[in-house]
mmCIF file of C-alpha atoms and ligand atoms in Angstrom:
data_model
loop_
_atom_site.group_PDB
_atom_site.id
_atom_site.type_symbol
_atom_site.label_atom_id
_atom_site.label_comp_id
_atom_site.label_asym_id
_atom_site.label_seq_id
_atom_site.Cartn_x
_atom_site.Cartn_y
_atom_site.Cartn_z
ATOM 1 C CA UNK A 557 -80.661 68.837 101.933
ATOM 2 C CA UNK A 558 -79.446 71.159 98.866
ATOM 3 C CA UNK A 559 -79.277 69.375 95.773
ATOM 4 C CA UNK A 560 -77.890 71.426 92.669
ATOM 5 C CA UNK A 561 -77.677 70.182 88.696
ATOM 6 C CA UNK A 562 -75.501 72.109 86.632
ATOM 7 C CA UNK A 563 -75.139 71.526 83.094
ATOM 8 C CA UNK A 564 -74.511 73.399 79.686
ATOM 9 C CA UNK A 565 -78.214 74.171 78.531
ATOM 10 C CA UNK A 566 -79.591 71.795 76.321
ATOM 11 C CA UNK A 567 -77.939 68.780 78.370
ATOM 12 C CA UNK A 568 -81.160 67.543 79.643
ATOM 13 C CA UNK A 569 -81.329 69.290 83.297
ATOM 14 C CA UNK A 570 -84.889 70.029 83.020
ATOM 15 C CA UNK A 571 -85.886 66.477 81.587
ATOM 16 C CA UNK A 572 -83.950 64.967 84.630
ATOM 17 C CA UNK A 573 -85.018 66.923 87.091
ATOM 18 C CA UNK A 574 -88.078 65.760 86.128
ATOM 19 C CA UNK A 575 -87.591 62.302 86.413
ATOM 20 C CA UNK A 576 -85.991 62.933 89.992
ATOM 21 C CA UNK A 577 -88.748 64.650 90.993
ATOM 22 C CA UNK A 578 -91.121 61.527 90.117
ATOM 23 C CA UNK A 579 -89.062 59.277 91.653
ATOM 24 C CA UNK A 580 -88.101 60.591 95.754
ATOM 25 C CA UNK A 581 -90.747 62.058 96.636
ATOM 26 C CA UNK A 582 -89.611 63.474 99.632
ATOM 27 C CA UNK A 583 -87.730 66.424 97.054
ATOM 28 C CA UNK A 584 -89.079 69.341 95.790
ATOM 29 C CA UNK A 585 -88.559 71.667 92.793
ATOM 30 C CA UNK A 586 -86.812 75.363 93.201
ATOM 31 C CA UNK A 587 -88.075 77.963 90.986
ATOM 32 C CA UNK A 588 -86.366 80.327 90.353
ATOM 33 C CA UNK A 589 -86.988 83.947 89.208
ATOM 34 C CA UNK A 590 -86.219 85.075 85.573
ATOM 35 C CA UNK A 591 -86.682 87.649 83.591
ATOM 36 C CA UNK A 592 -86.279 85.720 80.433
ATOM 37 C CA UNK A 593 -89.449 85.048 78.246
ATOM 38 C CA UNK A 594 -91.266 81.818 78.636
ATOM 39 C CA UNK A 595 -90.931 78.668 76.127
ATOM 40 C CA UNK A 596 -94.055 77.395 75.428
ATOM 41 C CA UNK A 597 -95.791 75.774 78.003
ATOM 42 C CA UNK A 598 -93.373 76.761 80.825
ATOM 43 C CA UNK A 599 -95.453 79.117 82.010
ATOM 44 C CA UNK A 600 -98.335 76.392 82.992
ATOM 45 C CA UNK A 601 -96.028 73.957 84.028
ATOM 46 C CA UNK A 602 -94.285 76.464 86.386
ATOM 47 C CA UNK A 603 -90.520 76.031 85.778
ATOM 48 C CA UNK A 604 -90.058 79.781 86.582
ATOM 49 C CA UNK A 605 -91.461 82.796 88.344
ATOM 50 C CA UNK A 606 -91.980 85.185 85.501
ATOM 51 C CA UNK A 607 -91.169 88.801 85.614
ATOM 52 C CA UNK A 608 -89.812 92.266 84.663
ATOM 53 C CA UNK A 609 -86.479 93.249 84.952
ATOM 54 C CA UNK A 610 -88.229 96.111 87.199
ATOM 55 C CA UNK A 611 -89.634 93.819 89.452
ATOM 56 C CA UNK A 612 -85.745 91.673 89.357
ATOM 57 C CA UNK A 613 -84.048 95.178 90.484
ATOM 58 C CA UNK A 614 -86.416 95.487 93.367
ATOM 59 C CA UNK A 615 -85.911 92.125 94.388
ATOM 60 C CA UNK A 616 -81.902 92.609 94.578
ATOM 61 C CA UNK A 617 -82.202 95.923 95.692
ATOM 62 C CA UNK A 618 -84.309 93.805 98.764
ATOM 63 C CA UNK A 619 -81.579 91.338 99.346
ATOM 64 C CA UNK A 620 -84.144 88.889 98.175
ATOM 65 C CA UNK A 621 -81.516 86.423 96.578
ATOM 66 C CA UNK A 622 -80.031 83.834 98.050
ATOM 67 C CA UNK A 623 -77.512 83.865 94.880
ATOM 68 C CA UNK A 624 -78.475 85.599 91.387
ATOM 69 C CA UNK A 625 -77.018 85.892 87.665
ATOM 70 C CA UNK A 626 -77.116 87.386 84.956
ATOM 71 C CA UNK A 627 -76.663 84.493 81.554
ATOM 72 C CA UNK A 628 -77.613 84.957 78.238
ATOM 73 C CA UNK A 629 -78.589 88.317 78.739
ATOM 74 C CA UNK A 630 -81.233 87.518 81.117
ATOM 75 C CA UNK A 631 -81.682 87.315 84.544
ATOM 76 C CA UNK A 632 -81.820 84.566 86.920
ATOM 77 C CA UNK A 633 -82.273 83.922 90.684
ATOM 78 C CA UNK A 634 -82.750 81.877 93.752
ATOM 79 C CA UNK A 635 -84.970 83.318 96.977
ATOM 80 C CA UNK A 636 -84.023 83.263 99.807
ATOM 81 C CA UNK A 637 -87.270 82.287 100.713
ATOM 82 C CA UNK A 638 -87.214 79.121 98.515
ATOM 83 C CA UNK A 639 -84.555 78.047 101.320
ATOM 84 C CA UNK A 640 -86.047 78.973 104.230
ATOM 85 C CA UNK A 641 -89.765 76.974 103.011
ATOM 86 C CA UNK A 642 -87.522 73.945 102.303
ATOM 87 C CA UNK A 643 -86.079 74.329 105.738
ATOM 88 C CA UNK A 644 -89.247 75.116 107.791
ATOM 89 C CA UNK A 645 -90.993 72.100 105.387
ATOM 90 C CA UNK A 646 -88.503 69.274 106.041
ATOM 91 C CA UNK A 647 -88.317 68.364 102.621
ATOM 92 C CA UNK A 648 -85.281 68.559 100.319
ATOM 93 C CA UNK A 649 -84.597 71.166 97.594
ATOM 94 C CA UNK A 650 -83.561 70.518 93.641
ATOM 95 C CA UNK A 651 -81.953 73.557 92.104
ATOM 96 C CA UNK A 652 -81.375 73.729 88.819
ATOM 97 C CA UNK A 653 -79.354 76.536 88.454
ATOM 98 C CA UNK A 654 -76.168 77.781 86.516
ATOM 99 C CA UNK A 655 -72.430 77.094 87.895
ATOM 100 C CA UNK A 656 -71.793 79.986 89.252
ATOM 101 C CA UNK A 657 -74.743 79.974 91.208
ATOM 102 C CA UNK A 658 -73.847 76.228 92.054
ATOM 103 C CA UNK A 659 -70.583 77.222 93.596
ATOM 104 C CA UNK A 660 -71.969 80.138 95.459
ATOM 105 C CA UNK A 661 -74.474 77.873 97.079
ATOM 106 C CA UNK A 662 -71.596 75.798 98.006
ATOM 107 C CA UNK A 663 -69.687 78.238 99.537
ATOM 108 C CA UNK A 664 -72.721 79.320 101.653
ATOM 109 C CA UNK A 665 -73.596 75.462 102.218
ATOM 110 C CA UNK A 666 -70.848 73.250 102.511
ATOM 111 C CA UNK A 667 -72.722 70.454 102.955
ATOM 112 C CA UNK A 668 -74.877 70.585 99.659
ATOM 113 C CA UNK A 669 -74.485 67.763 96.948
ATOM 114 C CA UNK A 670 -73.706 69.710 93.478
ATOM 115 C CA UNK A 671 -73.868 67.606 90.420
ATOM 116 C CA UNK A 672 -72.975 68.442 86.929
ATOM 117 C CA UNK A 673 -74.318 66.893 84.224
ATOM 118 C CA UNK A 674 -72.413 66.815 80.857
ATOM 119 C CA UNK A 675 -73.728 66.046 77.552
ATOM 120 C CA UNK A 676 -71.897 62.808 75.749
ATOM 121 C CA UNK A 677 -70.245 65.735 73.593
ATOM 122 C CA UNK A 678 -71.035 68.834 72.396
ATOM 123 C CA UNK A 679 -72.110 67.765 68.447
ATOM 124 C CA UNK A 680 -74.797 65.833 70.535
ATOM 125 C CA UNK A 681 -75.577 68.917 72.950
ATOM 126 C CA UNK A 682 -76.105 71.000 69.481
ATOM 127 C CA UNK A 683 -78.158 68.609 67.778
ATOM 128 C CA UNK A 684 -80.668 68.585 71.890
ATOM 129 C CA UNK A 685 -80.883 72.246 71.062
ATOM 130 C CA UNK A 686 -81.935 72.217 67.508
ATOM 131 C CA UNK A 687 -84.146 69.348 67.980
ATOM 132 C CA UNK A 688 -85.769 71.338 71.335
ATOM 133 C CA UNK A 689 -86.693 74.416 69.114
ATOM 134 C CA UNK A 690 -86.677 76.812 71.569
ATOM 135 C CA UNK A 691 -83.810 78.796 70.693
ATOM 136 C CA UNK A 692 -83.036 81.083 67.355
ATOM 137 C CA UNK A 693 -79.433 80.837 65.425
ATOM 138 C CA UNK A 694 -77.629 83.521 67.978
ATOM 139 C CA UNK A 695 -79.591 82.079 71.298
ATOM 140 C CA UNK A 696 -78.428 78.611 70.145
ATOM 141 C CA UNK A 697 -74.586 79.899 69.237
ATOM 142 C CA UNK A 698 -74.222 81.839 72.930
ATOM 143 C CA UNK A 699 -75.325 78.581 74.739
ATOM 144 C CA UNK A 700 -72.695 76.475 73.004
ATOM 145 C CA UNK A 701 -69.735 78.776 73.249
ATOM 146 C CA UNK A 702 -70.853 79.154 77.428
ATOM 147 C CA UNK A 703 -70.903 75.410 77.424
ATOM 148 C CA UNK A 704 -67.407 75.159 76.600
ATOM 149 C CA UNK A 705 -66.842 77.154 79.483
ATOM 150 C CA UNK A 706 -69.028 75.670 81.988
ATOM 151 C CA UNK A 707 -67.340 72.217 81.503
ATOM 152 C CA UNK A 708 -64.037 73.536 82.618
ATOM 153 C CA UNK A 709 -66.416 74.243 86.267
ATOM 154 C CA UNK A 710 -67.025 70.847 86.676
ATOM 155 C CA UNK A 711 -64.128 70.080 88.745
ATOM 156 C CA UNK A 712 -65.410 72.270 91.065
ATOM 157 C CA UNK A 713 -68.715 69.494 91.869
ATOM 158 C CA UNK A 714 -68.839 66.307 94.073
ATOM 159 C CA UNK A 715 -69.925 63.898 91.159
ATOM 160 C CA UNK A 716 -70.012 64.376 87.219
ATOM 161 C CA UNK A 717 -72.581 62.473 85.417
ATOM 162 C CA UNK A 718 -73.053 61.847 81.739
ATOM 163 C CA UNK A 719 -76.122 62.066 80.313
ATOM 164 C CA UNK A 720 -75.973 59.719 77.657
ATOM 165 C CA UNK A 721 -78.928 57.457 77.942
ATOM 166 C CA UNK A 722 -81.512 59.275 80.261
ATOM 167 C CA UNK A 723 -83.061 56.614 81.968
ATOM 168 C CA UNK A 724 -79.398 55.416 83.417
ATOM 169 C CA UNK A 725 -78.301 59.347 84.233
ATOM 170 C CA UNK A 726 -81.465 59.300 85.858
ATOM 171 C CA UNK A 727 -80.866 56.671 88.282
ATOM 172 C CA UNK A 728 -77.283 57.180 88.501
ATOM 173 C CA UNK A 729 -78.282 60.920 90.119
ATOM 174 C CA UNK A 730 -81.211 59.460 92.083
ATOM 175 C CA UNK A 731 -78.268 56.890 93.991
ATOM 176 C CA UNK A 732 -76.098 59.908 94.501
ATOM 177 C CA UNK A 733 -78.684 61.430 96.538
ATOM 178 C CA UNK A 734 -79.794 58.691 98.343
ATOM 179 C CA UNK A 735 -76.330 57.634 99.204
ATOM 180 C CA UNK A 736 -76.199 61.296 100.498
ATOM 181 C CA UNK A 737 -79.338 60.897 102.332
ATOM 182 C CA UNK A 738 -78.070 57.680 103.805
ATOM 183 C CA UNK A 739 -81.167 56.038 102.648
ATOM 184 C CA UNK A 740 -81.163 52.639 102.992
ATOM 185 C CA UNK A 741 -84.496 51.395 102.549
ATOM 186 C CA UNK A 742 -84.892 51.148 98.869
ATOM 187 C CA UNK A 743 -89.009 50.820 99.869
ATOM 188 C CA UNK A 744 -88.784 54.771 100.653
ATOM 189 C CA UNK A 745 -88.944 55.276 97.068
ATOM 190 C CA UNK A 746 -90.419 54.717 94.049
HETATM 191 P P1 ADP B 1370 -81.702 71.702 79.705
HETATM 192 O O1 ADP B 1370 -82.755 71.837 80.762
HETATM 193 O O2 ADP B 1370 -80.402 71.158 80.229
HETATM 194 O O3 ADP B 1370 -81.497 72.968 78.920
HETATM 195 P P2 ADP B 1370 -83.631 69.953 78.359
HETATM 196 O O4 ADP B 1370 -84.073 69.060 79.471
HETATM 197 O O5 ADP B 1370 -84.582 71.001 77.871
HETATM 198 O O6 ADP B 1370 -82.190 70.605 78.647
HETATM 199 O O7 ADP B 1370 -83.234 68.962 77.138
HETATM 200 C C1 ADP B 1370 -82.806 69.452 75.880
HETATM 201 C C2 ADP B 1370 -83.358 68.547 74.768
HETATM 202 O O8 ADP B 1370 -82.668 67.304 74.800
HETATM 203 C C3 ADP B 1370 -84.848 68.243 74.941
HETATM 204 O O9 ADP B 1370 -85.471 68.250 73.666
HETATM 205 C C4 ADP B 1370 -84.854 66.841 75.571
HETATM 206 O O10 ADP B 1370 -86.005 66.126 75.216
HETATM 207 C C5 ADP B 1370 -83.589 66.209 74.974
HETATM 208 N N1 ADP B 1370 -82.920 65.240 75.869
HETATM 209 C C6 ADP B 1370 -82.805 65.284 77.221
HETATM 210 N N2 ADP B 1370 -82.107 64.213 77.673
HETATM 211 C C7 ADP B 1370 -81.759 63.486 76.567
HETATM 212 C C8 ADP B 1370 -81.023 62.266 76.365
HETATM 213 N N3 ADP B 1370 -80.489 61.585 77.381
HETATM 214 N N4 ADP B 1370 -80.877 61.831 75.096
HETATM 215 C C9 ADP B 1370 -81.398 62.518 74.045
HETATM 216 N N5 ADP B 1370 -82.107 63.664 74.162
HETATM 217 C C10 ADP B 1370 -82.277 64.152 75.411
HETATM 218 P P1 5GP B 1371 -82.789 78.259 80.642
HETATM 219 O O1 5GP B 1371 -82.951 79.638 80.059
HETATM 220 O O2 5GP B 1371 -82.285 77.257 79.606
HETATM 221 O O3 5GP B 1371 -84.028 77.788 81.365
HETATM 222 O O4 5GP B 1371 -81.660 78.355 81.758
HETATM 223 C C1 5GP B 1371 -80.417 78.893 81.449
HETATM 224 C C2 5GP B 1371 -79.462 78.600 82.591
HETATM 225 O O5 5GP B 1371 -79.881 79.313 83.756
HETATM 226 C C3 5GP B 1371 -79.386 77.134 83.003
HETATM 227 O O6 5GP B 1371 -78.004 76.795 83.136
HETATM 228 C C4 5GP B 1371 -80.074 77.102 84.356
HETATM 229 O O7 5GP B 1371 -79.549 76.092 85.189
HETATM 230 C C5 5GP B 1371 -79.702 78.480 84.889
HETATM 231 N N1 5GP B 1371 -80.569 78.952 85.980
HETATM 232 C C6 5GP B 1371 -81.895 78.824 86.107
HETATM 233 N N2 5GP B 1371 -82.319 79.379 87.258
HETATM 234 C C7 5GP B 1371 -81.227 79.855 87.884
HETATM 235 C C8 5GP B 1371 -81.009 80.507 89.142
HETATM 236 O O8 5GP B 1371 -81.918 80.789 89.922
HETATM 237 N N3 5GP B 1371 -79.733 80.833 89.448
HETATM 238 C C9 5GP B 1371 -78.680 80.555 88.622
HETATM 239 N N4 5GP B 1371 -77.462 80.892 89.037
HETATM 240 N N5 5GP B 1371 -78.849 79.940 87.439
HETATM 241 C C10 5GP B 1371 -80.100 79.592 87.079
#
């Protein structure tokens, strides 16, 4: 099963994903390849492949992506061979990726469950960014004025969640899937 979060950046994807992640254990992360810098920390904690925009080329020129972008004047892709070790694992896949990459993946699988996650509004999406200091004034201004755009893509999803409180987005998301999965057993997780 193909699970994708959208959200404007800043929302809280990563922090959820997280929390997912903890709590069905049957799903696993996909990293994806950038050729943005790392934050601090991400590196260790393995969010991303690293690398050049050399090495990015290649990897397109190879028909290496399953889907790709290009956002914030960075790069950013899925392998195809993320899939395929999902597929050949049995276990399901958590992409965190942008919206068009969440409609191409929908396109290609009809059957994935895409999710966007919205901020309560966009003063409080603002004050997640400043408080994350990870971006400068200009990174922090191009991520706002995109997430104006990327909520008008949310009709395009099967659910729309707010994240408001986390804890409750969290579990809201972690029924969605289940639901999905038709799990039943509420013993199968944690
Ligand atoms: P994204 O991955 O969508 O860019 P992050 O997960 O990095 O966003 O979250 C952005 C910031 O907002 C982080 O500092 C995080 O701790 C904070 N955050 C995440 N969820 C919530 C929430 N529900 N309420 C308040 N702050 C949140
Ligand atoms: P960030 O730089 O904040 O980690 O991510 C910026 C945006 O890129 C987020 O919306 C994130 O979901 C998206 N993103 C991350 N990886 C991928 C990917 O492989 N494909 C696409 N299409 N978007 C991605």
């Amino acid at each position: 099963m193909l699970i994708v979060i959208s959200a404007p950046s800043g929302t809280g994807k990563t922090t959820i994903c997280k929390g997912l992640l903890f709590s069905i254990p049957t799903l696993k992360f996909s990293v994806s390849y950038t050729t943005r810098k790392p934050r601090s920390g991400e590196v260790e904690k393995g969010e991303y492949k690293f690398i050049t925009r050399d090495k990015f080329q290649k990897m397109i020129e190879n028909d290496m992506f399953i889907e790709w972008v290009q956002l914030f004047g960075d790069y950013y892709g899925t392998a195809k061979k993320t899939l395929e070790d999902a597929k050949n694992g049995n276990y399901d896949l958590l992409l965190d990726i942008d919206v068009v990459g969440g409609r191409k993946i929908k396109e290609l699988f009809p059957d994935a469950l895409l999710i966007f996650l919205t901020p309560p509004s966009i003063e409080e999406l603002k004050k997640r960014l400043i408080l994350r200091k990870t971006e400068n004034k200009e990174a922090l201004d191009k991520r706002l004025a995109k997430a104006k755009e990327e909520n008008k893509q949310a009709k395009y999803y099967d659910y729309i969640v707010v994240n408001d409180k986390q804890e409750k987005a969290i579990e809201e998301i972690k029924n969605i899937i289940l639901k999905k999965k038709g799990v039943l057993d509420i013993r199968n997780v944690v």
